[in-house]
CSV table of C-alpha atoms in Angstrom, one decimal:
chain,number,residue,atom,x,y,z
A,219,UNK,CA,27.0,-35.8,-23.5
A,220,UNK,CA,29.0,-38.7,-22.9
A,221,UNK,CA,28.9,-40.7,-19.4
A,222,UNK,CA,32.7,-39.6,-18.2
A,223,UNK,CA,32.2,-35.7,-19.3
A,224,UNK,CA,29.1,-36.1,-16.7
A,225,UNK,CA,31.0,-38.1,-13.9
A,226,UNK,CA,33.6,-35.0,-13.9
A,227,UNK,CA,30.7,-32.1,-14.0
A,228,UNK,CA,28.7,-34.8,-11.1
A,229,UNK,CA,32.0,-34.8,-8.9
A,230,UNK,CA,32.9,-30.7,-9.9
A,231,UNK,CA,29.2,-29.9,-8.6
A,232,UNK,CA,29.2,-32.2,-5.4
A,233,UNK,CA,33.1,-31.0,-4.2
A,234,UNK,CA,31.7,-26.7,-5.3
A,235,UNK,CA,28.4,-26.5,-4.0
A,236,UNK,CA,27.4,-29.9,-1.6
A,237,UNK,CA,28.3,-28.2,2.1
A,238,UNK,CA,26.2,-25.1,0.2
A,239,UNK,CA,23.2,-27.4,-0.3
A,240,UNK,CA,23.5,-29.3,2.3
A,241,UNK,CA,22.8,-26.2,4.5
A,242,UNK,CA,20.2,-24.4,2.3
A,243,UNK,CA,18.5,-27.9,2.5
A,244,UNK,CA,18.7,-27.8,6.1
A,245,UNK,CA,17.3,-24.6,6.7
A,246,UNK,CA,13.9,-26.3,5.1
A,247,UNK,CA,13.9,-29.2,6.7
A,248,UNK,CA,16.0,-28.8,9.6
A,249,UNK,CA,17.0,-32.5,10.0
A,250,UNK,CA,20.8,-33.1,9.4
A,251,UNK,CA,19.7,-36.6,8.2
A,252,UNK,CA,17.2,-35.9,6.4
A,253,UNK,CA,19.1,-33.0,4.6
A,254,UNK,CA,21.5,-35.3,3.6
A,255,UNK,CA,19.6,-37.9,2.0
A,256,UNK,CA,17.8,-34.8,0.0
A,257,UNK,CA,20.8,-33.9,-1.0
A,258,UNK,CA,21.7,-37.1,-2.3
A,259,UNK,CA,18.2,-37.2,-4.6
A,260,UNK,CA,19.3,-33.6,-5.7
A,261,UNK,CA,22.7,-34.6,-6.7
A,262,UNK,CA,20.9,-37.6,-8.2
A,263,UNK,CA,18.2,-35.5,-10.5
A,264,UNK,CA,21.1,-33.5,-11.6
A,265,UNK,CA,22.9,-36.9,-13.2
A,266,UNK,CA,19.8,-37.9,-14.6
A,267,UNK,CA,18.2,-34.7,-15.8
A,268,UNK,CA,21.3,-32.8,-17.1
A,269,UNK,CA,20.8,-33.7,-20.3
A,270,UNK,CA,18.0,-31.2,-19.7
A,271,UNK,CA,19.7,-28.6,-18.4
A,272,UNK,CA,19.3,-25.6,-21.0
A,273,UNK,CA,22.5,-23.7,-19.9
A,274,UNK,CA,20.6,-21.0,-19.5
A,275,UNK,CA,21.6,-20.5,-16.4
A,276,UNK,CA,24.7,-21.2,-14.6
A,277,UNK,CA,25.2,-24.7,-12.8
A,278,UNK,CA,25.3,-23.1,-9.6
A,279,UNK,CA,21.4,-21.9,-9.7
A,280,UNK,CA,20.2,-24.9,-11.4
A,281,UNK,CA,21.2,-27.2,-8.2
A,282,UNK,CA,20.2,-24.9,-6.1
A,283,UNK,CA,16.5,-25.0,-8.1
A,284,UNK,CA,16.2,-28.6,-7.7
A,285,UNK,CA,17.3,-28.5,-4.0
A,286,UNK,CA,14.8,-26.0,-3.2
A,287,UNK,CA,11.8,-28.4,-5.4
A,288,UNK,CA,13.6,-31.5,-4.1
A,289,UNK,CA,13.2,-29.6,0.0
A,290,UNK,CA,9.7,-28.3,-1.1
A,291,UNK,CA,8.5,-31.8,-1.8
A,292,UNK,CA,9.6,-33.2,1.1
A,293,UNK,CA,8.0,-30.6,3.3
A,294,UNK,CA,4.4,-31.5,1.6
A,295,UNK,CA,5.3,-35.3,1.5
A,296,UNK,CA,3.1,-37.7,4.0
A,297,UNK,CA,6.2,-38.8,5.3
A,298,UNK,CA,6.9,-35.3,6.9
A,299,UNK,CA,3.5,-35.1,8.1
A,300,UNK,CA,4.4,-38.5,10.0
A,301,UNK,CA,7.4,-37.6,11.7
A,302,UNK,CA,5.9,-34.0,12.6
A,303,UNK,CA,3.1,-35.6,14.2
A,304,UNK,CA,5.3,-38.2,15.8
A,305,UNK,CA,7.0,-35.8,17.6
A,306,UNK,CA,4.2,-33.6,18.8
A,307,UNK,CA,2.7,-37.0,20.6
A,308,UNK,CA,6.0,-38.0,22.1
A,309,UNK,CA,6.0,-34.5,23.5
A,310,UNK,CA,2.5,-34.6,24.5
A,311,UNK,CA,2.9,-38.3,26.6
A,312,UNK,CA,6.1,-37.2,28.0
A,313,UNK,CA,3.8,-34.2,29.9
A,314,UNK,CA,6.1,-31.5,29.1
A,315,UNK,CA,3.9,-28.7,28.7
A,316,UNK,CA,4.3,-25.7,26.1
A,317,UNK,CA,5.8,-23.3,28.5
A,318,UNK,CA,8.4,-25.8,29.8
A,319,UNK,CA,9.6,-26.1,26.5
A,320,UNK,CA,9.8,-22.1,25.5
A,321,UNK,CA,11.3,-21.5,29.2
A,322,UNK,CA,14.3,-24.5,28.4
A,323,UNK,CA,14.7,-23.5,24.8
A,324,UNK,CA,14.8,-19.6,25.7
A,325,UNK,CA,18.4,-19.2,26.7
A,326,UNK,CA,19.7,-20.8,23.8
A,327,UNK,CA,18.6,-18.7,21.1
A,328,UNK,CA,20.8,-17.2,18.4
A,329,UNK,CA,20.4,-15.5,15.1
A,330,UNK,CA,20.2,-18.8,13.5
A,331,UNK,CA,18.0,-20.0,14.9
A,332,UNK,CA,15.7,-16.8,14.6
A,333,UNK,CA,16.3,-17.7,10.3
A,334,UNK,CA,15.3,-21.1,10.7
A,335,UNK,CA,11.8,-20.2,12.3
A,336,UNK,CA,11.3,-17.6,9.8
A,337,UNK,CA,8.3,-18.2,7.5
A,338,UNK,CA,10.0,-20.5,4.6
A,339,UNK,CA,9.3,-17.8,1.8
A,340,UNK,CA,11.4,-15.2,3.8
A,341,UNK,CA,13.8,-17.9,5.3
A,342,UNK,CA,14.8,-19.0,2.2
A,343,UNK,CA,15.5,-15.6,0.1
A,344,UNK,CA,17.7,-14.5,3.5
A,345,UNK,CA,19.7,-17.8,3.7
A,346,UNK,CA,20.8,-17.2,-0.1
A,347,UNK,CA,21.6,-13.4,0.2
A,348,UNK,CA,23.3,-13.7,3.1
A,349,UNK,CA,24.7,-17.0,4.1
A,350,UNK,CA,25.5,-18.5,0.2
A,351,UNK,CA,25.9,-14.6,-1.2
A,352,UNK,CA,24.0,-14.7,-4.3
A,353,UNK,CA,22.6,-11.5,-5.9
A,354,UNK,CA,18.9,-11.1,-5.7
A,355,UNK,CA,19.3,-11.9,-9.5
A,356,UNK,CA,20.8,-15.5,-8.9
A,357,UNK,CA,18.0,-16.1,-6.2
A,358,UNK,CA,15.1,-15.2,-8.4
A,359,UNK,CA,16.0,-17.5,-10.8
A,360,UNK,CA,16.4,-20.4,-8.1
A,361,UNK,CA,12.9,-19.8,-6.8
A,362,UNK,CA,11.2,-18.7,-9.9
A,363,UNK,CA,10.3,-15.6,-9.3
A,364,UNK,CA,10.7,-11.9,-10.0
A,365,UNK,CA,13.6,-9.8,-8.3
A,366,UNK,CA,11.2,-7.6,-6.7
A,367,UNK,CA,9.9,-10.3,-4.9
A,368,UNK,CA,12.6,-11.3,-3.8
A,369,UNK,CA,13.6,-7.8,-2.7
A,370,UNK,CA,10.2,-7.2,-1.0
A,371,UNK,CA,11.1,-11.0,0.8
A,372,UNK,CA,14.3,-9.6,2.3
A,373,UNK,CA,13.1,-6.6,3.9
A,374,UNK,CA,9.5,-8.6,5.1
A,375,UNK,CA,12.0,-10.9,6.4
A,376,UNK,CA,14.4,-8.3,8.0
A,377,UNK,CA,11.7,-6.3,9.5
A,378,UNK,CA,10.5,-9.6,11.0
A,379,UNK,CA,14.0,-10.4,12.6
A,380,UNK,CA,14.3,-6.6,13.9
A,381,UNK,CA,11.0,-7.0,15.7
A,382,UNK,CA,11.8,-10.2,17.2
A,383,UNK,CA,15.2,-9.0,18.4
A,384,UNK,CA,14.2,-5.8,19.9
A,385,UNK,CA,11.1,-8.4,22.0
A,386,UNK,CA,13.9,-9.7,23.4
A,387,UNK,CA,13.2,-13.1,21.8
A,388,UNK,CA,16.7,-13.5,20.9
A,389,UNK,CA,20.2,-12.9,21.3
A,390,UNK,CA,23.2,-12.2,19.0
């Protein structure tokens, strides 16, 4: 594929689906700066790597696949692990106890929030179904696995929204 025919599919992809990834990426790391500079490297593999691309899918799923690896990376990467640790000790010299925390953050719950702290397996499969709309088809393929599992994900992660809604943890 020549260089130009790539610069247009490169520009088509970042102007169609970059606010799409941008938040899916977010809802895994949940750093706007971070996010973007993933986002970046995802647009970047997807230069470098399309010559891999089998078409087997559409373009759509295929940057969505390497956001997700590009997001699941990070989230194992020492780097993470710094900053997450970080930010626990800062907490922990500043003397704000646990509870002082949950009482401040209480009152400003909403149902995004209660996504984000889902469990990343059942955050993820909800953010695609209902915040980018893609069939459980679409999703499988993005996550490499079987539509059943992402089925079962989406009521799991339902059913743990309901409960947490009816505790009263959150409002809407």
């Amino acid at each position: 594929m020549k260089n130009d025919e790539k610069d247009r599919l490169l520009r088509n992809a970042m102007e169609e689906h970059g606010d799409y990834l941008k938040r899916l990426i977010y809802t895994y790391v949940k750093d706007v700066q971070k996010a973007e500079d993933i986002l970046q490297d995802t647009f970047v593999k997807f230069y470098t790597r399309f010559d891999q691309f089998e078409k087997r899918s559409s373009v759509k799923t295929y940057l969505y696949r390497i956001a997700v690896n590009e997001s699941q990376n990070y989230l194992r990467s020492w780097s993470f692990r710094k900053v997450e640790f970080a930010d626990r000790l800062r907490t922990f010299k500043q003397g704000t106890s646990a509870e002082d925390q949950y009482i401040t953050n209480e009152g400003n719950r909403t149902l995004g929030e209660l996504v984000k702290e889902l469990p990343v397996k059942y955050r993820e499969v909800i953010w695609l179904y209902y915040y980018d709309e893609l069939t459980v088809n679409e999703i499988s393929e993005i996550l490499a696995c079987s539509p059943n599992t992402v089925k079962t994900r989406l009521s799991r992660g339902r059913k743990l929204a309901k409960i947490s809604i009816e505790e009263g943890d959150y409002e809407y």
